[in-house]
Amino acid sequence: MLAGSAVNEALALKTEAAQLQAQASDQWAYYQAKGIKAVVLESQKAVLAGMQKPASADFERDLSRYKDEQQASQNRAQAFEQQRDEKNAVADDLIRRHHFFAYTVALLQVAIALGAVAALTRKRLAWLGSTALGLVGAGVFVWAVVAG
């Protein structure tokens, strides 16, 4: 059950990380849009200056607003990317733990099957193999719980 739980949680975190990446991409697109608006505004201001016409106060106010919005968008995008990286790291750790749990299940299933063979055939070697595999499986499980 721990194997299934770990992989399900990892998948949920990977989904959240993908959503955060989409939000970060949206913020970077917004950042670029504000940068383009600022450049267009500066170009218009330069054209007016070249024609020796004064630029209105709105130009400076809008330019300042675009720069502020661009900086805020950059900060939000970086925050989304940081959250994405954190969720991906946790998900990767859960997937690693899932593999240990899956190995544990496989070892214990083989140990049980070998134990059944030992019970039917009354072969001591099969019983020892079953016991050894069961102990290895238990060891892998303890490793996954403690090290995870």
PDB file of C-alpha atoms in Angstrom:
ATOM      1  CA  MET A   1       0.000   0.000   0.000  1.00  0.00           C
ATOM      2  CA  LEU A   2       2.912   2.333   0.690  1.00  0.00           C
ATOM      3  CA  ALA A   3       4.150   1.774  -2.874  1.00  0.00           C
ATOM      4  CA  GLY A   4       0.789   2.816  -4.325  1.00  0.00           C
ATOM      5  CA  SER A   5       0.462   5.732  -1.938  1.00  0.00           C
ATOM      6  CA  ALA A   6       3.953   7.018  -2.737  1.00  0.00           C
ATOM      7  CA  VAL A   7       3.458   6.891  -6.497  1.00  0.00           C
ATOM      8  CA  ASN A   8      -0.017   8.469  -6.290  1.00  0.00           C
ATOM      9  CA  GLU A   9       1.312  11.339  -4.211  1.00  0.00           C
ATOM     10  CA  ALA A  10       4.252  11.732  -6.595  1.00  0.00           C
ATOM     11  CA  LEU A  11       1.901  11.934  -9.580  1.00  0.00           C
ATOM     12  CA  ALA A  12      -0.227  14.538  -7.822  1.00  0.00           C
ATOM     13  CA  LEU A  13       2.883  16.605  -7.071  1.00  0.00           C
ATOM     14  CA  LYS A  14       4.079  16.282 -10.669  1.00  0.00           C
ATOM     15  CA  THR A  15       0.665  17.548 -11.818  1.00  0.00           C
ATOM     16  CA  GLU A  16       0.916  20.513  -9.452  1.00  0.00           C
ATOM     17  CA  ALA A  17       4.439  21.176 -10.727  1.00  0.00           C
ATOM     18  CA  ALA A  18       3.139  21.214 -14.319  1.00  0.00           C
ATOM     19  CA  GLN A  19       0.435  23.697 -13.325  1.00  0.00           C
ATOM     20  CA  LEU A  20       3.024  25.896 -11.644  1.00  0.00           C
ATOM     21  CA  GLN A  21       5.163  25.737 -14.793  1.00  0.00           C
ATOM     22  CA  ALA A  22       2.172  26.896 -16.843  1.00  0.00           C
ATOM     23  CA  GLN A  23       1.617  29.787 -14.433  1.00  0.00           C
ATOM     24  CA  ALA A  24       5.305  30.701 -14.601  1.00  0.00           C
ATOM     25  CA  SER A  25       5.155  30.617 -18.412  1.00  0.00           C
ATOM     26  CA  ASP A  26       2.121  32.902 -18.338  1.00  0.00           C
ATOM     27  CA  GLN A  27       3.996  35.350 -16.117  1.00  0.00           C
ATOM     28  CA  TRP A  28       7.036  35.289 -18.405  1.00  0.00           C
ATOM     29  CA  ALA A  29       4.750  36.008 -21.390  1.00  0.00           C
ATOM     30  CA  TYR A  30       3.220  38.919 -19.457  1.00  0.00           C
ATOM     31  CA  TYR A  31       6.753  40.078 -18.596  1.00  0.00           C
ATOM     32  CA  GLN A  32       7.676  40.081 -22.285  1.00  0.00           C
ATOM     33  CA  ALA A  33       4.469  41.898 -23.249  1.00  0.00           C
ATOM     34  CA  LYS A  34       5.182  44.675 -20.752  1.00  0.00           C
ATOM     35  CA  GLY A  35       8.756  44.901 -22.014  1.00  0.00           C
ATOM     36  CA  ILE A  36       7.526  45.250 -25.584  1.00  0.00           C
ATOM     37  CA  LYS A  37       5.055  47.951 -24.542  1.00  0.00           C
ATOM     38  CA  ALA A  38       7.850  49.820 -22.776  1.00  0.00           C
ATOM     39  CA  VAL A  39      10.106  49.613 -25.834  1.00  0.00           C
ATOM     40  CA  VAL A  40       7.300  50.832 -28.131  1.00  0.00           C
ATOM     41  CA  LEU A  41       6.621  53.716 -25.761  1.00  0.00           C
ATOM     42  CA  GLU A  42      10.312  54.640 -25.628  1.00  0.00           C
ATOM     43  CA  SER A  43      10.431  54.515 -29.444  1.00  0.00           C
ATOM     44  CA  GLN A  44       7.429  56.818 -29.670  1.00  0.00           C
ATOM     45  CA  LYS A  45       9.095  59.175 -27.221  1.00  0.00           C
ATOM     46  CA  ALA A  46      12.293  59.134 -29.300  1.00  0.00           C
ATOM     47  CA  VAL A  47      10.336  59.868 -32.474  1.00  0.00           C
ATOM     48  CA  LEU A  48       8.641  62.816 -30.772  1.00  0.00           C
ATOM     49  CA  ALA A  49      11.998  64.052 -29.516  1.00  0.00           C
ATOM     50  CA  GLY A  50      13.399  63.735 -33.041  1.00  0.00           C
ATOM     51  CA  MET A  51      10.539  65.852 -34.308  1.00  0.00           C
ATOM     52  CA  GLN A  52      11.220  68.271 -31.461  1.00  0.00           C
ATOM     53  CA  LYS A  53       7.792  67.764 -29.981  1.00  0.00           C
ATOM     54  CA  PRO A  54       7.386  67.338 -26.243  1.00  0.00           C
ATOM     55  CA  ALA A  55       6.235  64.004 -24.867  1.00  0.00           C
ATOM     56  CA  SER A  56       3.294  64.174 -22.528  1.00  0.00           C
ATOM     57  CA  ALA A  57       3.598  63.317 -18.855  1.00  0.00           C
ATOM     58  CA  ASP A  58       1.567  60.204 -19.601  1.00  0.00           C
ATOM     59  CA  PHE A  59       4.570  58.731 -21.421  1.00  0.00           C
ATOM     60  CA  GLU A  60       6.755  58.752 -18.311  1.00  0.00           C
ATOM     61  CA  ARG A  61       3.929  57.541 -16.081  1.00  0.00           C
ATOM     62  CA  ASP A  62       3.066  54.666 -18.436  1.00  0.00           C
ATOM     63  CA  LEU A  63       6.721  53.766 -18.923  1.00  0.00           C
ATOM     64  CA  SER A  64       7.230  53.614 -15.167  1.00  0.00           C
ATOM     65  CA  ARG A  65       4.073  51.523 -14.766  1.00  0.00           C
ATOM     66  CA  TYR A  66       5.203  49.060 -17.454  1.00  0.00           C
ATOM     67  CA  LYS A  67       8.591  48.671 -15.779  1.00  0.00           C
ATOM     68  CA  ASP A  68       6.937  48.094 -12.373  1.00  0.00           C
ATOM     69  CA  GLU A  69       4.488  45.562 -13.811  1.00  0.00           C
ATOM     70  CA  GLN A  70       7.330  43.827 -15.606  1.00  0.00           C
ATOM     71  CA  GLN A  71       9.331  43.530 -12.373  1.00  0.00           C
ATOM     72  CA  ALA A  72       6.299  42.223 -10.470  1.00  0.00           C
ATOM     73  CA  SER A  73       5.663  39.670 -13.213  1.00  0.00           C
ATOM     74  CA  GLN A  74       9.269  38.529 -13.087  1.00  0.00           C
ATOM     75  CA  ASN A  75       9.040  38.065  -9.307  1.00  0.00           C
ATOM     76  CA  ARG A  76       5.823  36.040  -9.620  1.00  0.00           C
ATOM     77  CA  ALA A  77       7.303  33.872 -12.385  1.00  0.00           C
ATOM     78  CA  GLN A  78      10.393  33.138 -10.306  1.00  0.00           C
ATOM     79  CA  ALA A  79       8.219  32.284  -7.286  1.00  0.00           C
ATOM     80  CA  PHE A  80       6.189  29.842  -9.408  1.00  0.00           C
ATOM     81  CA  GLU A  81       9.392  28.277 -10.715  1.00  0.00           C
ATOM     82  CA  GLN A  82      10.735  27.856  -7.175  1.00  0.00           C
ATOM     83  CA  GLN A  83       7.501  26.163  -6.054  1.00  0.00           C
ATOM     84  CA  ARG A  84       7.634  23.955  -9.160  1.00  0.00           C
ATOM     85  CA  ASP A  85      11.189  22.884  -8.361  1.00  0.00           C
ATOM     86  CA  GLU A  86      10.279  22.088  -4.750  1.00  0.00           C
ATOM     87  CA  LYS A  87       7.294  19.951  -5.785  1.00  0.00           C
ATOM     88  CA  ASN A  88       9.387  18.142  -8.409  1.00  0.00           C
ATOM     89  CA  ALA A  89      12.070  17.355  -5.818  1.00  0.00           C
ATOM     90  CA  VAL A  90       9.518  15.910  -3.379  1.00  0.00           C
ATOM     91  CA  ALA A  91       7.871  13.927  -6.199  1.00  0.00           C
ATOM     92  CA  ASP A  92      11.222  12.511  -7.322  1.00  0.00           C
ATOM     93  CA  ASP A  93      11.947  11.393  -3.756  1.00  0.00           C
ATOM     94  CA  LEU A  94       8.542   9.710  -3.532  1.00  0.00           C
ATOM     95  CA  ILE A  95       9.120   7.908  -6.823  1.00  0.00           C
ATOM     96  CA  ARG A  96      12.491   6.695  -5.534  1.00  0.00           C
ATOM     97  CA  ARG A  97      10.767   5.389  -2.370  1.00  0.00           C
ATOM     98  CA  HIS A  98       8.069   3.789  -4.518  1.00  0.00           C
ATOM     99  CA  HIS A  99      10.739   1.727  -6.272  1.00  0.00           C
ATOM    100  CA  PHE A 100      12.032   0.428  -2.932  1.00  0.00           C
ATOM    101  CA  PHE A 101       8.500  -0.490  -1.868  1.00  0.00           C
ATOM    102  CA  ALA A 102       7.916  -2.243  -5.199  1.00  0.00           C
ATOM    103  CA  TYR A 103      11.154  -4.237  -4.750  1.00  0.00           C
ATOM    104  CA  THR A 104       9.948  -5.173  -1.269  1.00  0.00           C
ATOM    105  CA  VAL A 105       6.634  -6.457  -2.622  1.00  0.00           C
ATOM    106  CA  ALA A 106       8.370  -8.488  -5.334  1.00  0.00           C
ATOM    107  CA  LEU A 107      10.826 -10.064  -2.878  1.00  0.00           C
ATOM    108  CA  LEU A 108       8.092 -10.935  -0.383  1.00  0.00           C
ATOM    109  CA  GLN A 109       5.878 -12.440  -3.093  1.00  0.00           C
ATOM    110  CA  VAL A 110       8.710 -14.648  -4.296  1.00  0.00           C
ATOM    111  CA  ALA A 111       9.488 -15.594  -0.694  1.00  0.00           C
ATOM    112  CA  ILE A 112       5.847 -16.580  -0.117  1.00  0.00           C
ATOM    113  CA  ALA A 113       5.758 -18.629  -3.311  1.00  0.00           C
ATOM    114  CA  LEU A 114       9.033 -20.337  -2.417  1.00  0.00           C
ATOM    115  CA  GLY A 115       7.667 -20.969   1.084  1.00  0.00           C
ATOM    116  CA  ALA A 116       4.641 -22.676  -0.434  1.00  0.00           C
ATOM    117  CA  VAL A 117       6.918 -24.836  -2.568  1.00  0.00           C
ATOM    118  CA  ALA A 118       8.948 -25.672   0.539  1.00  0.00           C
ATOM    119  CA  ALA A 119       5.786 -26.666   2.426  1.00  0.00           C
ATOM    120  CA  LEU A 120       4.640 -28.929  -0.404  1.00  0.00           C
ATOM    121  CA  THR A 121       7.991 -30.552  -1.142  1.00  0.00           C
ATOM    122  CA  ARG A 122       9.387 -30.472   2.413  1.00  0.00           C
ATOM    123  CA  LYS A 123      12.738 -29.339   1.006  1.00  0.00           C
ATOM    124  CA  ARG A 124      14.911 -27.553   3.547  1.00  0.00           C
ATOM    125  CA  LEU A 125      16.796 -25.588   0.842  1.00  0.00           C
ATOM    126  CA  ALA A 126      13.548 -24.103  -0.496  1.00  0.00           C
ATOM    127  CA  TRP A 127      12.540 -23.123   3.035  1.00  0.00           C
ATOM    128  CA  LEU A 128      15.940 -21.464   3.651  1.00  0.00           C
ATOM    129  CA  GLY A 129      15.634 -19.603   0.321  1.00  0.00           C
ATOM    130  CA  SER A 130      12.146 -18.448   1.268  1.00  0.00           C
ATOM    131  CA  THR A 131      13.366 -17.233   4.641  1.00  0.00           C
ATOM    132  CA  ALA A 132      16.348 -15.437   3.092  1.00  0.00           C
ATOM    133  CA  LEU A 133      14.205 -13.679   0.505  1.00  0.00           C
ATOM    134  CA  GLY A 134      11.690 -12.706   3.173  1.00  0.00           C
ATOM    135  CA  LEU A 135      14.448 -11.202   5.315  1.00  0.00           C
ATOM    136  CA  VAL A 136      15.922  -9.330   2.350  1.00  0.00           C
ATOM    137  CA  GLY A 137      12.452  -8.015   1.487  1.00  0.00           C
ATOM    138  CA  ALA A 138      11.927  -6.898   5.079  1.00  0.00           C
ATOM    139  CA  GLY A 139      15.337  -5.223   5.024  1.00  0.00           C
ATOM    140  CA  VAL A 140      14.514  -3.335   1.837  1.00  0.00           C
ATOM    141  CA  PHE A 141      11.216  -2.237   3.392  1.00  0.00           C
ATOM    142  CA  VAL A 142      12.924  -0.960   6.542  1.00  0.00           C
ATOM    143  CA  TRP A 143      15.509   0.831   4.375  1.00  0.00           C
ATOM    144  CA  ALA A 144      12.737   2.508   2.360  1.00  0.00           C
ATOM    145  CA  VAL A 145      10.908   3.656   5.488  1.00  0.00           C
ATOM    146  CA  VAL A 146      13.975   4.816   7.420  1.00  0.00           C
ATOM    147  CA  ALA A 147      16.008   6.302   4.565  1.00  0.00           C
ATOM    148  CA  GLY A 148      12.988   7.779   2.821  1.00  0.00           C
TER     149      GLY A 148
END
